[in-house]
mmCIF file of C-alpha atoms in Angstrom:
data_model
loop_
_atom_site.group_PDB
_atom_site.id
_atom_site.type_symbol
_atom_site.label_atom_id
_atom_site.label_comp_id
_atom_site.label_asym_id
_atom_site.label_seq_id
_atom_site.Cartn_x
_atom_site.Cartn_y
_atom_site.Cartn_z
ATOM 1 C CA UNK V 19 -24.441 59.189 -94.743
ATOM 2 C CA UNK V 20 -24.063 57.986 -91.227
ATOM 3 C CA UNK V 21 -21.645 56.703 -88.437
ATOM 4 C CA UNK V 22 -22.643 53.108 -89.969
ATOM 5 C CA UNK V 23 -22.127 52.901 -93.447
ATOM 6 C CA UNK V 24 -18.463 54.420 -92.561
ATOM 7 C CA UNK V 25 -18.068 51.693 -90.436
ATOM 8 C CA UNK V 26 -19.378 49.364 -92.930
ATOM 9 C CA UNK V 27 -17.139 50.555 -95.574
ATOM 10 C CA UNK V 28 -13.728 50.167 -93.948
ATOM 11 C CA UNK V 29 -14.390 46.924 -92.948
ATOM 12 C CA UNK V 30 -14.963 46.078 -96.699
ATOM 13 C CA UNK V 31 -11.984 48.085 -97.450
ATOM 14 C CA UNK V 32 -10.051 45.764 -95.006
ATOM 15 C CA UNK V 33 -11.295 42.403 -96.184
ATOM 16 C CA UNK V 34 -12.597 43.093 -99.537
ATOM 17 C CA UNK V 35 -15.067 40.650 -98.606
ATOM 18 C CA UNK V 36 -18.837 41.044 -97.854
ATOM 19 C CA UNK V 37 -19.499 38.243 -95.831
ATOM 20 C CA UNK V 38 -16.715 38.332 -93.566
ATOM 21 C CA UNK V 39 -16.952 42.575 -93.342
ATOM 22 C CA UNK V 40 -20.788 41.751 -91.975
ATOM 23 C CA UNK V 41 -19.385 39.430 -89.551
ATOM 24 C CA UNK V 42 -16.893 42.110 -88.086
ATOM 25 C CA UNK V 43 -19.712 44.586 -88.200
ATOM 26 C CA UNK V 44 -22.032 41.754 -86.458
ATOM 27 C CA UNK V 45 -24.568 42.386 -89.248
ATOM 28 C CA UNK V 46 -26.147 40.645 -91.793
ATOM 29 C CA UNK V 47 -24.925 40.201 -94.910
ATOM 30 C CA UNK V 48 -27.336 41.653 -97.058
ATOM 31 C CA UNK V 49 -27.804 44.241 -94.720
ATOM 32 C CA UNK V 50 -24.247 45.238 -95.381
ATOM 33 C CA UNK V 51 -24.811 44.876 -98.639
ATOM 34 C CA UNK V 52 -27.327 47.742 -98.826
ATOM 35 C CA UNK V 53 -26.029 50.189 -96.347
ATOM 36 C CA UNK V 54 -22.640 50.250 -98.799
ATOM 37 C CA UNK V 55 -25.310 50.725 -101.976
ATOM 38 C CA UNK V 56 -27.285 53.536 -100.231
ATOM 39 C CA UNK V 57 -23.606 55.008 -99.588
ATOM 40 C CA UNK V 58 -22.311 54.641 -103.257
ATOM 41 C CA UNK V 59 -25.758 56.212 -104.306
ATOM 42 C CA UNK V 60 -25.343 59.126 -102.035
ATOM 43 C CA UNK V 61 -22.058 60.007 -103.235
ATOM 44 C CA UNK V 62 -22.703 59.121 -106.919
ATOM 45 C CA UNK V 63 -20.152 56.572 -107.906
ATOM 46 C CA UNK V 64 -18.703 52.471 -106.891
ATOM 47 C CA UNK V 65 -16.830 52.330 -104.168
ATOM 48 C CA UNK V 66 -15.840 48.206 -104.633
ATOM 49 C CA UNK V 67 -16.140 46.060 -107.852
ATOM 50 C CA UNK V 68 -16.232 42.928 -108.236
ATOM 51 C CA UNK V 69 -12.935 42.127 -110.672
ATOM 52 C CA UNK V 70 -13.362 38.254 -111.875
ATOM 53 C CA UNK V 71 -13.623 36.606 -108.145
ATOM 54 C CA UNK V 72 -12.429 39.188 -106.160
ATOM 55 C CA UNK V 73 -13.545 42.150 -104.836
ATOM 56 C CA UNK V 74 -11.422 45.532 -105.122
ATOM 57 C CA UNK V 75 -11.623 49.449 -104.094
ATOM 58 C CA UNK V 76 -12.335 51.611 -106.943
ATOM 59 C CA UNK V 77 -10.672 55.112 -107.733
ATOM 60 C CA UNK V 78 -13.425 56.517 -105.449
ATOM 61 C CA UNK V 79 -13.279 54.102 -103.141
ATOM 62 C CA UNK V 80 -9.441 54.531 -102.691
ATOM 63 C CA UNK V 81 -9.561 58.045 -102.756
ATOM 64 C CA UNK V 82 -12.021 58.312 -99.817
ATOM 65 C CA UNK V 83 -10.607 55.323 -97.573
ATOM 66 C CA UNK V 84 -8.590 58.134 -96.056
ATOM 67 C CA UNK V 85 -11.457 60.898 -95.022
ATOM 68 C CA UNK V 86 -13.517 58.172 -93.886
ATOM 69 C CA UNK V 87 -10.857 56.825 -91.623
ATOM 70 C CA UNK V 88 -10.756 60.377 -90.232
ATOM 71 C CA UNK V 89 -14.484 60.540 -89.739
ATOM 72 C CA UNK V 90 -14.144 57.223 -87.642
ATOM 73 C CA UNK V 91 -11.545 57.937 -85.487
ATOM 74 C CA UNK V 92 -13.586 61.439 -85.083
ATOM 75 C CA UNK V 93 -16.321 58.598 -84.153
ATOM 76 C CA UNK V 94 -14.294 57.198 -81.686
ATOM 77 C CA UNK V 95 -13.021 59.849 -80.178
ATOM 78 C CA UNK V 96 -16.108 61.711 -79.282
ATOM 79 C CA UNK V 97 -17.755 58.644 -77.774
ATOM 80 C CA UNK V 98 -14.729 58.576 -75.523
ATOM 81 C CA UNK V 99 -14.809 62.141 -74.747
ATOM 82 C CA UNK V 100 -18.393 62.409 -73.479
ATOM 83 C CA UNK V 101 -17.925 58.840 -71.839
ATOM 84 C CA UNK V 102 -14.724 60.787 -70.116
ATOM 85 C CA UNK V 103 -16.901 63.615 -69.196
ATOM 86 C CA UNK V 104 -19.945 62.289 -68.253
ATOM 87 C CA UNK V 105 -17.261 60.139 -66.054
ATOM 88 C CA UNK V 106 -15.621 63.102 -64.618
ATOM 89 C CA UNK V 107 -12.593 62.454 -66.521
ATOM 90 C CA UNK V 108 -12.831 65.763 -68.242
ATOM 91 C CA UNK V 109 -13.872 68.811 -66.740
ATOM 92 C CA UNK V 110 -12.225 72.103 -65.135
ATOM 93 C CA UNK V 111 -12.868 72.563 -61.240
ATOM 94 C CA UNK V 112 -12.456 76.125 -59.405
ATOM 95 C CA UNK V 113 -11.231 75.653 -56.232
ATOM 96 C CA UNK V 114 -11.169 77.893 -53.683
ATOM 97 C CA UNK V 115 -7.638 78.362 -51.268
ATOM 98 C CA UNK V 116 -8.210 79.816 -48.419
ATOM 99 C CA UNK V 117 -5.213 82.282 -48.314
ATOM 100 C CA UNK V 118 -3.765 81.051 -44.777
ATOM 101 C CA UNK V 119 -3.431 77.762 -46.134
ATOM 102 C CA UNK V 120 0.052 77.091 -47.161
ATOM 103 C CA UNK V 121 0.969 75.739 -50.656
ATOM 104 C CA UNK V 122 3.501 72.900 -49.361
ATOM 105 C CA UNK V 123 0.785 70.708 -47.414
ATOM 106 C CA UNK V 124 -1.797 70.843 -50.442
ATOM 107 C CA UNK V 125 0.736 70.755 -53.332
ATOM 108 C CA UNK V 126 1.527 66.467 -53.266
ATOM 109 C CA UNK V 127 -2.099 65.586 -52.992
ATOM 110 C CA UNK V 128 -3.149 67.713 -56.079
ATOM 111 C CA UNK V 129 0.038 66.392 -57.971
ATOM 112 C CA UNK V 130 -1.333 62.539 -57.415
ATOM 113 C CA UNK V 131 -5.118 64.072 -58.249
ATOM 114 C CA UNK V 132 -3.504 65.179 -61.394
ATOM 115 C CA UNK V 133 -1.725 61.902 -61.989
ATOM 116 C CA UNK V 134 -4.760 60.356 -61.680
ATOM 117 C CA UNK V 135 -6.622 62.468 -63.890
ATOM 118 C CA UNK V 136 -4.960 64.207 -66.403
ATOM 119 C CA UNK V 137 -8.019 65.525 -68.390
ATOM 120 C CA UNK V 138 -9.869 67.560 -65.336
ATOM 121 C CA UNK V 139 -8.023 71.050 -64.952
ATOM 122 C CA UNK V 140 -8.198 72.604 -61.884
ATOM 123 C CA UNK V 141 -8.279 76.058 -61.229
ATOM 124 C CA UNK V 142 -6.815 77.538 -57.827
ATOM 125 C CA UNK V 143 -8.833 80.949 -56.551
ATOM 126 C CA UNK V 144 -6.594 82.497 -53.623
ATOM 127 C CA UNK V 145 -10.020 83.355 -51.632
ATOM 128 C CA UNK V 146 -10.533 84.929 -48.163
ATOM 129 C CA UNK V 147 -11.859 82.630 -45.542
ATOM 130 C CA UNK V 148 -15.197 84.960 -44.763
ATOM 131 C CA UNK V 149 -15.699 85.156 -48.797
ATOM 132 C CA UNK V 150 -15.717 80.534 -49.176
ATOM 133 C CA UNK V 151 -18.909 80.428 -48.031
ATOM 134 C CA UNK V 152 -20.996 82.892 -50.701
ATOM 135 C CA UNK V 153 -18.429 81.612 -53.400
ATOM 136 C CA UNK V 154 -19.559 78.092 -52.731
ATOM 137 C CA UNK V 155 -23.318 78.600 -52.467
ATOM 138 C CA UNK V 156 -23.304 80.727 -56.022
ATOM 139 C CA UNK V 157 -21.698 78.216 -57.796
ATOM 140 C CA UNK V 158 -18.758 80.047 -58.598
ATOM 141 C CA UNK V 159 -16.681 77.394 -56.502
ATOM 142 C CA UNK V 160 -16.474 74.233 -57.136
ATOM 143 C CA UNK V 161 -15.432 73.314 -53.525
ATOM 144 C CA UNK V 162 -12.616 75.080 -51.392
ATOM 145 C CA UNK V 163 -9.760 73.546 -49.011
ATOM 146 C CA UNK V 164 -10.479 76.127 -45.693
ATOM 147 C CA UNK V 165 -9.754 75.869 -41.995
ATOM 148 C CA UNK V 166 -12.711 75.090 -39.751
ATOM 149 C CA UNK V 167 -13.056 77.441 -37.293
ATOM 150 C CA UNK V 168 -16.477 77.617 -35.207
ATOM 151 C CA UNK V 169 -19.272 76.263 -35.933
ATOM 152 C CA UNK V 170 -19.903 74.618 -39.589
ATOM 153 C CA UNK V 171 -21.864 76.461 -42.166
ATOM 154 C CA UNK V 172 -25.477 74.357 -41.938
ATOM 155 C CA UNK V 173 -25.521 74.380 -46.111
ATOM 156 C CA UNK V 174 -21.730 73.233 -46.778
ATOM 157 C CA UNK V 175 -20.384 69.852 -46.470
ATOM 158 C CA UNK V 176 -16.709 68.919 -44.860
ATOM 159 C CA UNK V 177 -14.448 66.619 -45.715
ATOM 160 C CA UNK V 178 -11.899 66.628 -42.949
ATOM 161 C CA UNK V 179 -8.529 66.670 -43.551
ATOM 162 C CA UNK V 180 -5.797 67.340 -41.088
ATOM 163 C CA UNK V 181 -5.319 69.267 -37.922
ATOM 164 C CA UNK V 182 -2.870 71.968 -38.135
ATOM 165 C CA UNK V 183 -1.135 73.875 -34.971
ATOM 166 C CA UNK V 184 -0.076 77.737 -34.637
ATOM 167 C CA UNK V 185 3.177 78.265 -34.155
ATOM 168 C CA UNK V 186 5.097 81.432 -33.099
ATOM 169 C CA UNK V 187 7.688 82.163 -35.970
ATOM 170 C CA UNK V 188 10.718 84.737 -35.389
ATOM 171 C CA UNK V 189 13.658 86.035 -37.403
ATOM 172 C CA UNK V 190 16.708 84.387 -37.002
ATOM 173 C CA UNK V 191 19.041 84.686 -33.490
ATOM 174 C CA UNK V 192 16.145 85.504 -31.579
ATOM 175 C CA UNK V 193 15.345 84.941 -28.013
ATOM 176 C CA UNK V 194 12.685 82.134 -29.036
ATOM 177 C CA UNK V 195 15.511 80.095 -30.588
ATOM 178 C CA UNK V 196 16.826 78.870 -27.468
ATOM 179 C CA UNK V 197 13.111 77.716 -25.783
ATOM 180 C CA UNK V 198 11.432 74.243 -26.494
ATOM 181 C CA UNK V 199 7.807 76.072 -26.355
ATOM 182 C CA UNK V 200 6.411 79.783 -26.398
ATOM 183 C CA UNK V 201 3.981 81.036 -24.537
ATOM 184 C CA UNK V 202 1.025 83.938 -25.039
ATOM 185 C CA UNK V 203 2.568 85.805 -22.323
ATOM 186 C CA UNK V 204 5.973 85.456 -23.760
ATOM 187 C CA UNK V 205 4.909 86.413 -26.898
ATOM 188 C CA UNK V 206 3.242 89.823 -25.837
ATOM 189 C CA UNK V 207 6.848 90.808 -24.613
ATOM 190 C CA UNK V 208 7.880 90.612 -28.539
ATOM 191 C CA UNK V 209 7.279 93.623 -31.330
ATOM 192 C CA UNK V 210 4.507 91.656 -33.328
ATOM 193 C CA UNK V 211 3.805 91.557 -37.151
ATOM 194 C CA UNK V 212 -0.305 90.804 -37.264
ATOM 195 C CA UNK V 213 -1.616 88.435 -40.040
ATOM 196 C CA UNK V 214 -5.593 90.069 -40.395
ATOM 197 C CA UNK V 215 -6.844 86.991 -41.677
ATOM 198 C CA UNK V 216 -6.055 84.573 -38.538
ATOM 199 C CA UNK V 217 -8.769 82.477 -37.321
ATOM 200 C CA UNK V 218 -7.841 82.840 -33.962
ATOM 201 C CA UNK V 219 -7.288 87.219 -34.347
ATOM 202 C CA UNK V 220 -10.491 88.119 -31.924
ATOM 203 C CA UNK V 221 -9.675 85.358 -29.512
ATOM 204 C CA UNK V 222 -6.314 85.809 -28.913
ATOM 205 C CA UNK V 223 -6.757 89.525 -28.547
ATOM 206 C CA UNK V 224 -9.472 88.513 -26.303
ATOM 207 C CA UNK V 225 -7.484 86.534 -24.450
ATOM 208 C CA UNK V 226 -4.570 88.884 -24.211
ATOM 209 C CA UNK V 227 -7.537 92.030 -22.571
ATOM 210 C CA UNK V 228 -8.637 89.320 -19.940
ATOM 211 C CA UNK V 229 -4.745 89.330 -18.734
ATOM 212 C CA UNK V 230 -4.397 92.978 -19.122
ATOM 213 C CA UNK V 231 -1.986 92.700 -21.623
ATOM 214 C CA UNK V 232 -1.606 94.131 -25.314
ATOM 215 C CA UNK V 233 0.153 93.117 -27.985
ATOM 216 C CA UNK V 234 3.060 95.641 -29.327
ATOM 217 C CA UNK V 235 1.403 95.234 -33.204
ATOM 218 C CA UNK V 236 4.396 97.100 -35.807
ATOM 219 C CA UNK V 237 3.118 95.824 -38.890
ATOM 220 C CA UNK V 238 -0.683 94.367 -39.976
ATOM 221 C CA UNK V 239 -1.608 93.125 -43.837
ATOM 222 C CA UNK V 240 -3.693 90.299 -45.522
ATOM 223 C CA UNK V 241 -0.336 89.301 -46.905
ATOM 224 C CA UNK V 242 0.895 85.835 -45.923
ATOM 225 C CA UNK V 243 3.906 86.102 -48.242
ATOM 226 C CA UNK V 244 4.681 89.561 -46.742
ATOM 227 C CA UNK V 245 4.017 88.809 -43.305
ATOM 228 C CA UNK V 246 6.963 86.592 -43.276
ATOM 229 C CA UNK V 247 8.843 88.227 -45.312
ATOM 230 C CA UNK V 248 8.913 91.312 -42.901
ATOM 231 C CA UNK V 249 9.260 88.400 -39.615
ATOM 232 C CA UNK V 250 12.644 87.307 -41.759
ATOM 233 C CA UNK V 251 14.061 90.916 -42.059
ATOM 234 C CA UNK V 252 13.876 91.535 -37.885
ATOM 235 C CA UNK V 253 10.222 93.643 -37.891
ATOM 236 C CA UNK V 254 9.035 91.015 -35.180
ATOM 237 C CA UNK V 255 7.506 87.410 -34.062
ATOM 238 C CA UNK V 256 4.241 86.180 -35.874
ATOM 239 C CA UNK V 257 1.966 83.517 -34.979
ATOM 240 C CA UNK V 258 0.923 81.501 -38.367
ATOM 241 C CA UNK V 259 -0.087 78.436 -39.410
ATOM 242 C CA UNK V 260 2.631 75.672 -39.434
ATOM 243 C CA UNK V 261 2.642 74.076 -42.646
ATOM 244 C CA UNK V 262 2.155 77.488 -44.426
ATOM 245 C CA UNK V 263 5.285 78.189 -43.478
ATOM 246 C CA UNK V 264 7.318 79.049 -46.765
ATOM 247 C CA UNK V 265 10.876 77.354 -47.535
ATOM 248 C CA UNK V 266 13.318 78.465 -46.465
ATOM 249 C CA UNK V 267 11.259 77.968 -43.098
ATOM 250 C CA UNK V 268 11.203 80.770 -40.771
ATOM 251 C CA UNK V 269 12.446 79.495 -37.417
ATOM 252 C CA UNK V 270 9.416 78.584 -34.548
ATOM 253 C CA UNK V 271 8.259 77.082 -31.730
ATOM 254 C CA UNK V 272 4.964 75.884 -30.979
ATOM 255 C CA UNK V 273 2.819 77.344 -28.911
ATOM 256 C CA UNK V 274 1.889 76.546 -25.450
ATOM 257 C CA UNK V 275 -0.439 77.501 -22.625
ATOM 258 C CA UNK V 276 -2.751 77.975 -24.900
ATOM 259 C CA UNK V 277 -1.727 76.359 -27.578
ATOM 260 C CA UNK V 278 -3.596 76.558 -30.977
ATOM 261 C CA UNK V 279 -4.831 74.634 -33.683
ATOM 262 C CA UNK V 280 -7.583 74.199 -36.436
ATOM 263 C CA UNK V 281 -8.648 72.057 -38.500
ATOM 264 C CA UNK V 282 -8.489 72.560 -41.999
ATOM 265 C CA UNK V 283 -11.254 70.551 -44.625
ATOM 266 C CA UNK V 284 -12.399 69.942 -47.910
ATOM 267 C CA UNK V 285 -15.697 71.949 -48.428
ATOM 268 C CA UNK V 286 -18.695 71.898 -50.869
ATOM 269 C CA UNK V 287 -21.905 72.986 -51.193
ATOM 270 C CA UNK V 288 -24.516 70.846 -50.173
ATOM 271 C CA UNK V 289 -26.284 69.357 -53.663
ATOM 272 C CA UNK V 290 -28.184 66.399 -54.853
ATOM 273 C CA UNK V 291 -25.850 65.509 -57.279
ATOM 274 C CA UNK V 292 -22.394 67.046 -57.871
ATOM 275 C CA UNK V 293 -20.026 66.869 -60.779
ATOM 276 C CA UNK V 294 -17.754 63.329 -60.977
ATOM 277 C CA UNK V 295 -14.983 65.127 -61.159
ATOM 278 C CA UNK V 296 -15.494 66.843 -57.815
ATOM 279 C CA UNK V 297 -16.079 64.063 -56.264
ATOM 280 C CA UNK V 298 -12.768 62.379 -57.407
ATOM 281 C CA UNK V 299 -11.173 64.822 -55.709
ATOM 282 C CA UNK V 300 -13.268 65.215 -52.724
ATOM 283 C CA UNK V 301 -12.513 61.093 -52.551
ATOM 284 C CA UNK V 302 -8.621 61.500 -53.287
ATOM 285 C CA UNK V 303 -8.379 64.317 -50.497
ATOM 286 C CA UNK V 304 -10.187 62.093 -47.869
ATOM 287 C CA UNK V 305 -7.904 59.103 -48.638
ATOM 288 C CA UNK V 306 -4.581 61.116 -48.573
ATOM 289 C CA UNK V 307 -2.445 60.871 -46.339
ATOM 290 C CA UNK V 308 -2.280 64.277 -44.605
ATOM 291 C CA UNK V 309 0.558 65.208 -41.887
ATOM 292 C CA UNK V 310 -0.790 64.154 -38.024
ATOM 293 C CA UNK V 311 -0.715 66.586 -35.545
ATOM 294 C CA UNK V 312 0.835 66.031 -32.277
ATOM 295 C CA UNK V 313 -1.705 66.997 -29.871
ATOM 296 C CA UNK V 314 0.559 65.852 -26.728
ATOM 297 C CA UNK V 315 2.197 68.902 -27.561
ATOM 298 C CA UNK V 316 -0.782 70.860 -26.415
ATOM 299 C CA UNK V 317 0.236 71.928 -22.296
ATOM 300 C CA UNK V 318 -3.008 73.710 -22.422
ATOM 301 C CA UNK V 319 -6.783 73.840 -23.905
ATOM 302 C CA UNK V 320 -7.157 74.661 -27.538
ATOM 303 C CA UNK V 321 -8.447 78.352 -27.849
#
């Protein structure tokens, strides 16, 4: 029994007519004709009889109209299946989130990604930005949305996707409130909560030792959610990321003289050929329209 003869037989079934069931099936006649015989001897019994003019199911024949309609939508649906995979339609992704990167930015282009493709699950991985690179090469990421900082890794590609600025954040009725700007100096006046995975840690600590000044550091963790969570309950001033800034926002400023930014991509490992489905959304995040930064903000050079 094959694919064929199922198809062969319905069409029968609908017309009760050889010649115009071979026509539907765009085959001969008699080729029709002997597909439906090698079927009837295969399962032992008539499937149609001919009853004075007319053609009509028999017992058999009714009785197995219903599997058969099963098998062929079966049919159907695995031809569209592995055309939807093999189209990138269907498939599950592992991305990688680099865990400075706030979920507010992200969260509307992956809801129209989804719209677009509602059979390719995606799977978010909360990574650490010096992990993305080893998680990418292995294969254990698919591709990872990370800030660019320094120079790019020679065996990833970048899809760039938005510049983002630092910004000094600060509980609420604090001194900040009532300036347009903050700068590094001002900021090394304040009790400071330290976010260890900042991009920008070793330079602006740098920075701070080549104007003999230190930072009063009360709190450090790898926590974004409780690094602002102890900056809203009064523990001191943090410089993060602005659109990973969780609602309700935290009150800030930008920063000035320096002032700070990066620039935060789409990135994948370098590959002949890479899943469909990666590139769908490699090709939705380059076409989205991501927030512009307002670099005449910047009163000084980018650090």
């Amino acid at each position: 029994m094959d694919f064929n003869q199922i198809r062969y037989f319905l069409a029968l079934a609908d017309t009760l007519n050889f010649t115009r069931a071979a026509e539907q099936c765009f085959v001969s006649q008699p080729a029709l004709t002997q597909a439906i015989k090698r079927l009837e001897d295969e399962l032992g019994g008539e499937l149609i009889r001919r009853v004075a003019r007319e053609n009509e199911l028999t017992d058999l024949g009714k009785s197995l109209r219903t599997h058969f309609e099963q098998i062929d939508r079966t049919r159907h649906l695995v031809r569209s299946t592995a055309k939807a995979v093999n189209a990138g339609e269907i498939a599950e992704l592992n991305i990688g989130l680099m865990c400075t990167i706030g979920p507010g930015v992200l969260a509307p282009m992956l809801e129209a990604f989804h719209v677009a493709n509602p059979l390719v699950s995606i799977v978010l991985h909360d990574v650490a930005p010096d992990a993305i690179s080893d998680l990418l090469l292995s294969g254990v990421l698919d591709g990872a949305f990370c800030a660019r900082h320094g120079a790019p890794h020679p065996q990833l590609s970048y899809v760039e996707l938005f510049e983002e600025p630092l910004v000094i954040a600060f509980p609420e009725n604090h001194a900040f409130s009532q300036m347009e700007a903050v700068s590094l100096r001002d900021i090394a006046k304040q009790q400071y909560v330290e976010r260890l995975h900042c991009e920008f840690r070793e330079e602006v600590l740098e920075y701070y030792k080549e104007l003999d000044l230190e930072l009063e550091v009360a709190f450090r963790s790898q926590r974004e959610d409780w690094i602002q969570g102890m900056v809203r309950n009064g523990v001191g001033v943090c410089c993060i990321p602005r659109y990973s800034l969780l609602r309700p926002e935290l009150d800030h400023r930008p920063i000035v003289d320096p002032a700070l930014s990066r620039k935060v991509a789409f990135a994948t490992a370098e590959q002949s050929e890479q899943p469909p489905a990666l590139k769908l959304l490699a090709k939705m995040a380059r076409a989205h329209d991501w927030p512009v930064y307002a670099s005449e903000q910047q009163n000084g050079p980018t650090v």
